[in-house]
Short mmCIF file of N, CA and C in Angstrom, two decimals:
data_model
loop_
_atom_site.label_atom_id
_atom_site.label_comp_id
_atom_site.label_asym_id
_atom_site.label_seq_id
_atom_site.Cartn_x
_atom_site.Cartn_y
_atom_site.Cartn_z
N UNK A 1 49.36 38.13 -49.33
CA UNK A 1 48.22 37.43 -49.89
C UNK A 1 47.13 38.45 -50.25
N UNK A 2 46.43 38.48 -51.48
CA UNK A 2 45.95 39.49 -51.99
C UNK A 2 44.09 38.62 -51.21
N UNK A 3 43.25 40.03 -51.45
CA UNK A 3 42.15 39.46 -51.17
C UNK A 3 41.63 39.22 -52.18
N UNK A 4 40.65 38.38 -52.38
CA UNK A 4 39.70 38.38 -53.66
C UNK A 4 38.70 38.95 -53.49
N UNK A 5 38.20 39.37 -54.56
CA UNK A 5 37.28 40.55 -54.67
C UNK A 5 36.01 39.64 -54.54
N UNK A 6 34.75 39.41 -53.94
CA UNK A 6 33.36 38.53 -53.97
C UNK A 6 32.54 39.37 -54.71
N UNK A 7 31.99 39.15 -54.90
CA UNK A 7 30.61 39.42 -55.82
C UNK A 7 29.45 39.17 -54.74
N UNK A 8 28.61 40.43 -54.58
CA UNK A 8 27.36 40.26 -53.48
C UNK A 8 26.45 40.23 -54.55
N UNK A 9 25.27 39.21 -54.76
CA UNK A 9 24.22 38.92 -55.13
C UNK A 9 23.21 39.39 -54.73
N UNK A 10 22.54 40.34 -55.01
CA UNK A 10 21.29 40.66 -54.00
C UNK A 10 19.89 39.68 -54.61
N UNK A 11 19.21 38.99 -53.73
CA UNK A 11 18.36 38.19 -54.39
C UNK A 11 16.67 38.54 -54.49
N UNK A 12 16.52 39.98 -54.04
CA UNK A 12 15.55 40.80 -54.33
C UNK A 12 14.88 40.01 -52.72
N UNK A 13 13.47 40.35 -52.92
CA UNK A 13 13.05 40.44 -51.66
C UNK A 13 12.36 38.48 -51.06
N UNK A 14 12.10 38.27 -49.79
CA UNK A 14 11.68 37.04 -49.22
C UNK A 14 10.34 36.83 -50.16
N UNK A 15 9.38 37.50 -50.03
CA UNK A 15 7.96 37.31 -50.13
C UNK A 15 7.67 38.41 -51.25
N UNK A 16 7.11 38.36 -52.21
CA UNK A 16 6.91 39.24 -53.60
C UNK A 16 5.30 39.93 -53.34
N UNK A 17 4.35 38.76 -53.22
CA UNK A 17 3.67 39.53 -52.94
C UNK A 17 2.17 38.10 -52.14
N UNK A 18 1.14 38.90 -51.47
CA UNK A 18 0.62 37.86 -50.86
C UNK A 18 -0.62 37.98 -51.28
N UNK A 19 -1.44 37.06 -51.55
CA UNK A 19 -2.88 36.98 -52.01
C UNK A 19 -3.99 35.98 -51.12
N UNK A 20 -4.93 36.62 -50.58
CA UNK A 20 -6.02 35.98 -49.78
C UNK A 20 -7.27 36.05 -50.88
N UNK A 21 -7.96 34.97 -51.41
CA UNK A 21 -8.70 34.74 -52.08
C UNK A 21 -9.85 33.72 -51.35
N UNK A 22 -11.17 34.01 -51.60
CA UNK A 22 -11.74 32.77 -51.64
C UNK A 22 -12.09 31.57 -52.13
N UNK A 23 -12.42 30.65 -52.33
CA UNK A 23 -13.11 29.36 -52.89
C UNK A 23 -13.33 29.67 -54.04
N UNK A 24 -14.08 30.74 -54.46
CA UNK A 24 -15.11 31.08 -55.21
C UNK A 24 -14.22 31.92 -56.39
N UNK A 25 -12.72 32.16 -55.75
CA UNK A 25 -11.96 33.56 -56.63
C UNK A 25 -11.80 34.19 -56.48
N UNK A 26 -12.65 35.17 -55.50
CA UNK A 26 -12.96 36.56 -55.48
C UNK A 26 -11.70 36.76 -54.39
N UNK A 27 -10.92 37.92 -54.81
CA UNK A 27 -10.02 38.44 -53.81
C UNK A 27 -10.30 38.99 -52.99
N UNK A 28 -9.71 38.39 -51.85
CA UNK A 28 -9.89 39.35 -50.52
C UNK A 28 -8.79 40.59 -50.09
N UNK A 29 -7.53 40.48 -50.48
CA UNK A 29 -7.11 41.00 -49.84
C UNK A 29 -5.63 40.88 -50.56
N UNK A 30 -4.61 42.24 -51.02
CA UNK A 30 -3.50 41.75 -51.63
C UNK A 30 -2.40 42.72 -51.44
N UNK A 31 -1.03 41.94 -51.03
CA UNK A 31 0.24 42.81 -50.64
C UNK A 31 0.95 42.64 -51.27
N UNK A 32 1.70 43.94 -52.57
CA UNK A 32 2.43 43.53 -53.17
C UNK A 32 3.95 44.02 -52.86
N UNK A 33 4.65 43.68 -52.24
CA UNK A 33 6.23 44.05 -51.88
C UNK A 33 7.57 44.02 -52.93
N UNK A 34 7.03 44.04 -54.47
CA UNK A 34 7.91 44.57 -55.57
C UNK A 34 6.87 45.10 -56.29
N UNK A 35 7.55 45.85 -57.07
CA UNK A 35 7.12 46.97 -58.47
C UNK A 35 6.22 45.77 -59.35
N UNK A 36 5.29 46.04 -59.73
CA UNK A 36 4.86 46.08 -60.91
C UNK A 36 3.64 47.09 -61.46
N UNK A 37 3.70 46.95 -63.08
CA UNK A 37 2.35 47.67 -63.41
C UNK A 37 0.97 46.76 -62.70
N UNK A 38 0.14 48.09 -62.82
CA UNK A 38 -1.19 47.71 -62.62
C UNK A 38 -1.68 46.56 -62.92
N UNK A 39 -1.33 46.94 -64.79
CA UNK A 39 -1.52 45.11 -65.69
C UNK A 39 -1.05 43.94 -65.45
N UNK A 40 0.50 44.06 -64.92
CA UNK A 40 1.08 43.19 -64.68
C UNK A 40 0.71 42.45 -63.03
N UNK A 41 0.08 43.38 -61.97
CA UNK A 41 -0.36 42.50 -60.93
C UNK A 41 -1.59 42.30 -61.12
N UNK A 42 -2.90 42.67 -61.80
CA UNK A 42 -3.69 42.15 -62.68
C UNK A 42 -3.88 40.79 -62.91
N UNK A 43 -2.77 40.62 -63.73
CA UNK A 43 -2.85 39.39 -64.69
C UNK A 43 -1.92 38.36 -63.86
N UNK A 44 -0.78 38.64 -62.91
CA UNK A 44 -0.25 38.00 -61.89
C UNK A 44 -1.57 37.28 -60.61
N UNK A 45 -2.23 38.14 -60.60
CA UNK A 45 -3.18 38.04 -59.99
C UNK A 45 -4.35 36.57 -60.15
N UNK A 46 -4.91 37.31 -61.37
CA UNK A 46 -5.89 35.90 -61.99
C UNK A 46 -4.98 34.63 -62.44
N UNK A 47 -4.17 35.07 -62.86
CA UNK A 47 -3.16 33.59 -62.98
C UNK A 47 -3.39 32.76 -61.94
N UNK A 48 -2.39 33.27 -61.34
CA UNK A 48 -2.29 32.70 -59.26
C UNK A 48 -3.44 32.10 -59.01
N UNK A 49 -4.68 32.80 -58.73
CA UNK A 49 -5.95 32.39 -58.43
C UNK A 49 -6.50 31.38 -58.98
N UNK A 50 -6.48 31.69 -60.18
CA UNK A 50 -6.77 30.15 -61.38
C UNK A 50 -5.98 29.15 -61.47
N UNK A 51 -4.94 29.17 -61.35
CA UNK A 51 -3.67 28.03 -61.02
C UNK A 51 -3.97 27.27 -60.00
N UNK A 52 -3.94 28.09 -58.88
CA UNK A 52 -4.52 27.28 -57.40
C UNK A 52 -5.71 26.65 -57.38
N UNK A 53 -6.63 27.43 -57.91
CA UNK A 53 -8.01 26.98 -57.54
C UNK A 53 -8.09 25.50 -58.55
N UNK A 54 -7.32 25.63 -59.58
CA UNK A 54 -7.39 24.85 -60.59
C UNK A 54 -6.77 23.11 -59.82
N UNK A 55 -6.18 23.46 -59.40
CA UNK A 55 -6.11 21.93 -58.36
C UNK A 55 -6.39 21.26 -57.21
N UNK A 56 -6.13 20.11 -57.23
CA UNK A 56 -6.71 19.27 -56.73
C UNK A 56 -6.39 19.50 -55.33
N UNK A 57 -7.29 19.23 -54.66
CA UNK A 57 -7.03 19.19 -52.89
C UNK A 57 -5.82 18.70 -52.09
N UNK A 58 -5.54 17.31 -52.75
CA UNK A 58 -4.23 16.36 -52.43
C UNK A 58 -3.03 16.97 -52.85
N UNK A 59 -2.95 18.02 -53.96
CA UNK A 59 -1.45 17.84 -54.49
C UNK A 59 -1.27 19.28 -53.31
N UNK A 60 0.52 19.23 -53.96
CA UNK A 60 1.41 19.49 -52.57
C UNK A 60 0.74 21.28 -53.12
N UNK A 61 1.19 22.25 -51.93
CA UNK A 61 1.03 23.17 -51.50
C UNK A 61 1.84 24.22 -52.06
N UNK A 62 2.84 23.50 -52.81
CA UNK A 62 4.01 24.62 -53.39
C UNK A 62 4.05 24.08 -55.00
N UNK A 63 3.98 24.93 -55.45
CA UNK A 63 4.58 24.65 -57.30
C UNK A 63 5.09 25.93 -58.17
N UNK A 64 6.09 25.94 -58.70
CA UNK A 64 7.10 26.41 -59.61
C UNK A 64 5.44 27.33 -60.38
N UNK A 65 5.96 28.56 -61.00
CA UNK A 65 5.04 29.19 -61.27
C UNK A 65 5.59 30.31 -62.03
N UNK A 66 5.88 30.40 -63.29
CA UNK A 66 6.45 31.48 -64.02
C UNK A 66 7.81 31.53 -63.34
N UNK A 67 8.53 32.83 -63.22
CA UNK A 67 9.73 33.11 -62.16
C UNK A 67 9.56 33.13 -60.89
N UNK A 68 8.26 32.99 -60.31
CA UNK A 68 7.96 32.25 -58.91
C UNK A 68 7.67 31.13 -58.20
N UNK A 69 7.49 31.42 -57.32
CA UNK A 69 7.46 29.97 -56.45
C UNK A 69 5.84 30.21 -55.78
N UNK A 70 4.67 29.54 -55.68
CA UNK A 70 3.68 30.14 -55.27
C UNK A 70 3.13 29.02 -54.27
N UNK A 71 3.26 29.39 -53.07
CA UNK A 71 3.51 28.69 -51.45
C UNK A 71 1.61 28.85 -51.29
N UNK A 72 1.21 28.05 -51.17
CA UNK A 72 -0.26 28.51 -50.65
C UNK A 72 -0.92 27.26 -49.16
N UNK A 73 -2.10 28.02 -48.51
CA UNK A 73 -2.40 26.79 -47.89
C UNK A 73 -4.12 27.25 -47.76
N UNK A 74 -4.72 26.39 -47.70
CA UNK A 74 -6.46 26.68 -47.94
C UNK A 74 -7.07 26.49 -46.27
N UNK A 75 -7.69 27.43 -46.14
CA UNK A 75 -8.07 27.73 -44.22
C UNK A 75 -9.85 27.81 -44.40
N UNK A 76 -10.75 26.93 -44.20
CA UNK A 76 -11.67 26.99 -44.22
C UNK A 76 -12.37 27.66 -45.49
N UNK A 77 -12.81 28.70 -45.78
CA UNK A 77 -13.53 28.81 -47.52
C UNK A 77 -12.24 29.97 -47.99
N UNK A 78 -10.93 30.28 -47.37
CA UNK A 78 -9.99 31.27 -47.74
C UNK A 78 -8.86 30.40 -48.47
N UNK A 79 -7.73 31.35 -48.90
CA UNK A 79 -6.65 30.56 -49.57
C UNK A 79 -5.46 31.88 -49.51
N UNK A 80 -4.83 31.53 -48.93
CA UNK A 80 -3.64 31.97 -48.21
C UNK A 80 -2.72 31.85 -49.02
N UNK A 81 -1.79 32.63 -49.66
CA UNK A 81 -1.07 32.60 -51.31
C UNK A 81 0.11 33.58 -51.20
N UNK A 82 1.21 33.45 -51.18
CA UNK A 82 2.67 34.12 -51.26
C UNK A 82 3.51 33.46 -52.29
N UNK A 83 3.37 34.58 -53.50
CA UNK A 83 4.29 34.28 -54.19
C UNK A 83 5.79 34.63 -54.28
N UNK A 84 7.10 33.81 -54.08
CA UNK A 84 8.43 33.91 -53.39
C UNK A 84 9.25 33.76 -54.60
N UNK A 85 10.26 34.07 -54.76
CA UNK A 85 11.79 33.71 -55.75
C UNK A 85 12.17 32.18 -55.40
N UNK A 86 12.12 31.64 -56.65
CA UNK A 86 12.31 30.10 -57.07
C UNK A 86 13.46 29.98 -55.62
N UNK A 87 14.25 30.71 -55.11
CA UNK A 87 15.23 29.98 -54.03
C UNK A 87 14.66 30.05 -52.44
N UNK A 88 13.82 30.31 -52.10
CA UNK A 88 12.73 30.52 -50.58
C UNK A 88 12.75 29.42 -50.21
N UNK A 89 12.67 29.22 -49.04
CA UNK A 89 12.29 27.98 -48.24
C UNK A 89 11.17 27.83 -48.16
N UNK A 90 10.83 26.92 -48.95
CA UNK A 90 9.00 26.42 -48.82
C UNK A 90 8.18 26.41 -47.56
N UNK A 91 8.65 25.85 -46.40
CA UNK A 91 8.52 25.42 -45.30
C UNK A 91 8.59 26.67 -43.74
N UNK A 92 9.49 27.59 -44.08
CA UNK A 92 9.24 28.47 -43.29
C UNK A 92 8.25 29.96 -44.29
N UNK A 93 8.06 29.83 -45.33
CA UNK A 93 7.11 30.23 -45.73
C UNK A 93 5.80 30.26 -45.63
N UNK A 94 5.69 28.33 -45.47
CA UNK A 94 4.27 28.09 -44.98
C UNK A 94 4.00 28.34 -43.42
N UNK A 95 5.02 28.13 -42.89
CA UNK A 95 5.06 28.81 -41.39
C UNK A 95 4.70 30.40 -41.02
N UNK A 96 5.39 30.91 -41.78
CA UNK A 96 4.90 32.81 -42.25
C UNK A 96 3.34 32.77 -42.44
N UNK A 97 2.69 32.11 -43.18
CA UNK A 97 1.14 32.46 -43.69
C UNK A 97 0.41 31.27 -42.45
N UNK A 98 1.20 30.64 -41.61
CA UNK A 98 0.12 30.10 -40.36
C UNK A 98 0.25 30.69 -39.69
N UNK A 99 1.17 31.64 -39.35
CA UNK A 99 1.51 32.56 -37.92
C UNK A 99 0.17 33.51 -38.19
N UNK A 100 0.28 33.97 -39.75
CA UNK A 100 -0.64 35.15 -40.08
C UNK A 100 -2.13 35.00 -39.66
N UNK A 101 -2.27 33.52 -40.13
CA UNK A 101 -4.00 33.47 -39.55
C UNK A 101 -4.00 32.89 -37.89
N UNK A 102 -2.78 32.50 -37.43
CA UNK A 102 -3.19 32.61 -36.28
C UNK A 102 -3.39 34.03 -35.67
N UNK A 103 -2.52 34.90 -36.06
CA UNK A 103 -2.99 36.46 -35.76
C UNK A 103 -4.42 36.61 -35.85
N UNK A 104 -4.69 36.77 -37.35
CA UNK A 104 -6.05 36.93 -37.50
C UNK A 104 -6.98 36.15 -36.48
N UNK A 105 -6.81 34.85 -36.36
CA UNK A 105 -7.92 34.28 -35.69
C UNK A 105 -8.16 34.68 -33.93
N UNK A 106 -6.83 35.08 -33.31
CA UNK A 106 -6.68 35.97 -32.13
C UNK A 106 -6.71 36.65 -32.44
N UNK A 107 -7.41 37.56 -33.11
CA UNK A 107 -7.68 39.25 -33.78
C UNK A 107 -9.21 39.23 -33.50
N UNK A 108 -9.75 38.34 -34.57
CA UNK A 108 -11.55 38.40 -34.85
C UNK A 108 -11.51 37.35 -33.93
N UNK A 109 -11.30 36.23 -33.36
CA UNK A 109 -11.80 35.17 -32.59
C UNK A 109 -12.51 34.26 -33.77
N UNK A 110 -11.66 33.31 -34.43
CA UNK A 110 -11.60 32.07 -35.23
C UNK A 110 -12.24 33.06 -36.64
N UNK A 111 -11.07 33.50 -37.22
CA UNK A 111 -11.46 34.03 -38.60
C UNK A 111 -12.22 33.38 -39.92
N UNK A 112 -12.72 34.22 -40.26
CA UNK A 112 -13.77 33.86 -41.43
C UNK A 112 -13.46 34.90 -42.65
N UNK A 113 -13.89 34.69 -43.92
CA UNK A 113 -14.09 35.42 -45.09
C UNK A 113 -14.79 36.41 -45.07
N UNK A 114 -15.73 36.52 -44.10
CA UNK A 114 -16.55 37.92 -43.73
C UNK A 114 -15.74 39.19 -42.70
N UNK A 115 -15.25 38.27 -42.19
CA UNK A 115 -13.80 38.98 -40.84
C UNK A 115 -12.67 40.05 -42.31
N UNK A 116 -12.55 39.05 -42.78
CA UNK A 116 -11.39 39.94 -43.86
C UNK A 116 -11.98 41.19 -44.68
N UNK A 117 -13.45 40.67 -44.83
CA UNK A 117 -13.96 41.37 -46.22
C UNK A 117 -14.54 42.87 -45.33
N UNK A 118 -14.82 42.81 -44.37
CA UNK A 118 -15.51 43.69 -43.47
C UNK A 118 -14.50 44.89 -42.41
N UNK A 119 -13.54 44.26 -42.13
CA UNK A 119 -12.33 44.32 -41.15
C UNK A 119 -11.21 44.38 -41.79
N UNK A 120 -11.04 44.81 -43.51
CA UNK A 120 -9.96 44.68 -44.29
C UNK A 120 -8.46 45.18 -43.74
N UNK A 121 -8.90 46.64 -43.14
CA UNK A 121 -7.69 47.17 -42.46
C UNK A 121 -7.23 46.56 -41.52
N UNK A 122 -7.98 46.18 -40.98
CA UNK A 122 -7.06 45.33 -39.14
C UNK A 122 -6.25 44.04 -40.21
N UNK A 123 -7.23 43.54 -41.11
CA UNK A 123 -6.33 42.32 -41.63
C UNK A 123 -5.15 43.11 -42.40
N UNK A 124 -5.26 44.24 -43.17
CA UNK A 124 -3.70 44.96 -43.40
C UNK A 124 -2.72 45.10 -42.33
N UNK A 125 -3.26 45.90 -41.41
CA UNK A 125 -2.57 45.79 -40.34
C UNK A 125 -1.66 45.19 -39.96
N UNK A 126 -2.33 43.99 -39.27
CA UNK A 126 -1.83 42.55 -39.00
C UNK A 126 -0.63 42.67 -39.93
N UNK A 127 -1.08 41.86 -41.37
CA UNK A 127 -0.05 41.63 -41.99
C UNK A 127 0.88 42.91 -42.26
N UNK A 128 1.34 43.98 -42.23
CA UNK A 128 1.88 44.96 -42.04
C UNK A 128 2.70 44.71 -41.02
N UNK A 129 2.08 44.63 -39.80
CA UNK A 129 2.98 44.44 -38.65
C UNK A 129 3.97 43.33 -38.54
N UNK A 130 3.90 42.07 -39.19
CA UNK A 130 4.38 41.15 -39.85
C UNK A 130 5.40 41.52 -40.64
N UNK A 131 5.32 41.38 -42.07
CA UNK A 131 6.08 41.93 -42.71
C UNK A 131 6.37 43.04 -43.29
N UNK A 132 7.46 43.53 -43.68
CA UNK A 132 7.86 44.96 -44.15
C UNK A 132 9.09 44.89 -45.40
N UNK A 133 7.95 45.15 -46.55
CA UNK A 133 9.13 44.68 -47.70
C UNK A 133 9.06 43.86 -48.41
N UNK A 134 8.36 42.31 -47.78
CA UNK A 134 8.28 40.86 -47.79
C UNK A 134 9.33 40.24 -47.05
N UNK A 135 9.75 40.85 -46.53
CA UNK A 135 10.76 40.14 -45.48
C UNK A 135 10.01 40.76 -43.85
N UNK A 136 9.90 39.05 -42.99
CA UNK A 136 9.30 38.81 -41.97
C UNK A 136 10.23 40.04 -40.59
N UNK A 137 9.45 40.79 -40.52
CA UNK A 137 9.85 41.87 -39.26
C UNK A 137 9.37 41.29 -37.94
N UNK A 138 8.36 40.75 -37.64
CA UNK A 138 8.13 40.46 -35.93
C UNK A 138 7.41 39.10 -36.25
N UNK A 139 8.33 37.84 -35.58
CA UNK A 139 8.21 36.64 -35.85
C UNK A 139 7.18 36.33 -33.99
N UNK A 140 7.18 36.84 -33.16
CA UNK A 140 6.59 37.33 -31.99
C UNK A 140 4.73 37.15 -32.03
N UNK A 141 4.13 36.61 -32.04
CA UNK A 141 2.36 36.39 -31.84
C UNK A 141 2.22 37.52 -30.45
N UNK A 142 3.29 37.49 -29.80
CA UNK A 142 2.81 38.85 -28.83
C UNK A 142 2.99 40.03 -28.57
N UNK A 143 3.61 40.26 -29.37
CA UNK A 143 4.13 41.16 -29.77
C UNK A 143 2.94 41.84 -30.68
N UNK A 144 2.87 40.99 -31.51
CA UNK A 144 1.99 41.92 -32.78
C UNK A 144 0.46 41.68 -32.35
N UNK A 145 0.25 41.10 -31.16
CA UNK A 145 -1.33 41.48 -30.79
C UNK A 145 -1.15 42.52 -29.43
N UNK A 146 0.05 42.57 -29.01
CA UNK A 146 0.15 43.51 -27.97
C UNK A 146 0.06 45.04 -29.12
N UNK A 147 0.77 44.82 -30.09
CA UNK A 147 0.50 46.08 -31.07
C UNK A 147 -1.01 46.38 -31.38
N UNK A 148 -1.48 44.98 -31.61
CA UNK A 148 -3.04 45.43 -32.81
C UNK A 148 -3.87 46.03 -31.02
N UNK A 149 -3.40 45.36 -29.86
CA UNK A 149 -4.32 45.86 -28.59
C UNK A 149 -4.20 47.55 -28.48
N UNK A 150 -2.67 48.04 -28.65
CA UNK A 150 -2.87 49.13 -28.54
C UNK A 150 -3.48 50.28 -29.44
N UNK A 151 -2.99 49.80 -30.82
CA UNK A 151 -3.66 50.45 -31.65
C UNK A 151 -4.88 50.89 -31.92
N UNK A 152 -5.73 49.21 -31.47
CA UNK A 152 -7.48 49.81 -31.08
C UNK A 152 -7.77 50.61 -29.67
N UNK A 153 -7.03 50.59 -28.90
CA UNK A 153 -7.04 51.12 -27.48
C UNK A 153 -7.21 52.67 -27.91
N UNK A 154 -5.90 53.00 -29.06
CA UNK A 154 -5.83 54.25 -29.29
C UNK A 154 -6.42 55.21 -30.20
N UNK A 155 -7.02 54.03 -31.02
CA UNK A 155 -8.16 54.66 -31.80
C UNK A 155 -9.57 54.78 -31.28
N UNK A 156 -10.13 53.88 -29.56
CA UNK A 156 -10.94 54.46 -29.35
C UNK A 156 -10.89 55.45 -28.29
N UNK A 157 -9.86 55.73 -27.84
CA UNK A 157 -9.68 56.48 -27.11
C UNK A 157 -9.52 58.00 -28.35
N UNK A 158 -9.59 57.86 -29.22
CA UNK A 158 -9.51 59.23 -30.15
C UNK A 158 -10.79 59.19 -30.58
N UNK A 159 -11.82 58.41 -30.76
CA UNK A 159 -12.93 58.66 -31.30
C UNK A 159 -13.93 59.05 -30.14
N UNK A 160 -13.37 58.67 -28.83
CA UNK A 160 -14.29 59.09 -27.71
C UNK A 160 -13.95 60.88 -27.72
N UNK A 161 -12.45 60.95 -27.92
CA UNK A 161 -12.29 62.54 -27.68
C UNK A 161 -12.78 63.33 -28.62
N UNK A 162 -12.69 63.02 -30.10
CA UNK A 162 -13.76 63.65 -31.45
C UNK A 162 -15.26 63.77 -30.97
N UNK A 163 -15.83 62.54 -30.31
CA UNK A 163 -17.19 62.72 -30.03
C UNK A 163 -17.14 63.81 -28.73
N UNK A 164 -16.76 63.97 -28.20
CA UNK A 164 -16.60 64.23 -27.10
C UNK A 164 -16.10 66.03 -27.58
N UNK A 165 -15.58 66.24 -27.98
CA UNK A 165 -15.37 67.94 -28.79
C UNK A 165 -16.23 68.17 -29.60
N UNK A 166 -16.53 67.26 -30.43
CA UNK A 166 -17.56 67.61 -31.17
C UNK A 166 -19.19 67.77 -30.79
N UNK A 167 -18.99 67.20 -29.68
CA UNK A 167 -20.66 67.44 -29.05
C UNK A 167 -20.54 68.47 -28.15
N UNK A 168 -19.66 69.44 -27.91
CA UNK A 168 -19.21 70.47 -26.90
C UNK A 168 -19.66 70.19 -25.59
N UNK A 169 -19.42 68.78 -25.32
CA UNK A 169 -19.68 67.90 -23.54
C UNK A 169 -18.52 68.16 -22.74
N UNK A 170 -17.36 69.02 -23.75
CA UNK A 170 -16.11 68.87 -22.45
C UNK A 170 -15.83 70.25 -22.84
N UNK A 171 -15.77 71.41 -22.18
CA UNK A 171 -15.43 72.80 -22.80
C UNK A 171 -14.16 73.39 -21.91
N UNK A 172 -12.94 73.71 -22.25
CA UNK A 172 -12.15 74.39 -21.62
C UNK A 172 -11.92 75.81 -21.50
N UNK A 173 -11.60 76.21 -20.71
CA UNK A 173 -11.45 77.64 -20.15
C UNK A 173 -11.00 78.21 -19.65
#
């Protein structure tokens, strides 16, 4: 019996790219996990933003969008936005971008639009530690605040030792 030869499909990546915007438009914050030009995430960009913002409160959370799928959910004056390949599961997608602000909100203590705009890196971070690629790496809430704990642990423990050499308070000999 001969084997048949399959054909592997690769279906490019989970999550394309993610957009935190406010009310108002203005971007907060954006991860893009495929290639494009400048122009082209640009104009991917204001699309998205204007699309979303452009509807109504009631309608559903997911809609068909060029060759994407654009999963969003609105968190107090923010808007939480992953655009995915028409075949994604809607639903553990929207699960992906609630895990994220629950991070955030055990990060800053009940996140706000000023938390992101001010604190941009910890909110990279975060989502960094999350995903890698657009595909979800640490599905774990304790994991990835046991990470963001050490990371600040270890950055002030390096800024005490810079101050601390640099004011010649500790001299060896």
């Amino acid at each position: 019996m001969a084997l048949k030869e399959q054909k592997v499909i690769w279906m490019g990546f989970s999550i394309q790219f993610i957009i935190l915007f406010s009310r108002h438009g203005k971007v907060r914050l954006k991860r893009w996990f495929t290639t494009y030009s400048v122009k082209d995430k640009q104009k991917l960009t204001v699309d998205a933003v204007n699309t979303i913002l452009s509807r109504k409160s009631d309608m559903c959370n997911v809609l068909e969008w060029k060759e994407h799928k654009l999963i969003y959910k609105r968190y107090a004056s923010l808007y939480f936005c992953a655009g995915v390949s028409q075949d994604e599961n809607e639903l553990i997608i929207l699960e992906m971008i609630h895990r994220y602000v629950e991070l955030l909100d055990e990060y800053f203590g009940n996140v706000c639009e000023l938390d992101v705009v001010f604190n941009f890196e910890c909110a990279y971070y975060i989502l960094d530690e999350l995903f890698i690629g657009g595909e979800l790496q640490e599905s774990s809430k304790r994991v990835v605040s046991a990470t963001m704990k050490l990371a600040d642990e270890t950055e002030k423990a390096d800024f005490l030792m810079s101050t601390i050499s640099d004011t010649n308070l500790l001299s060896f000999k």
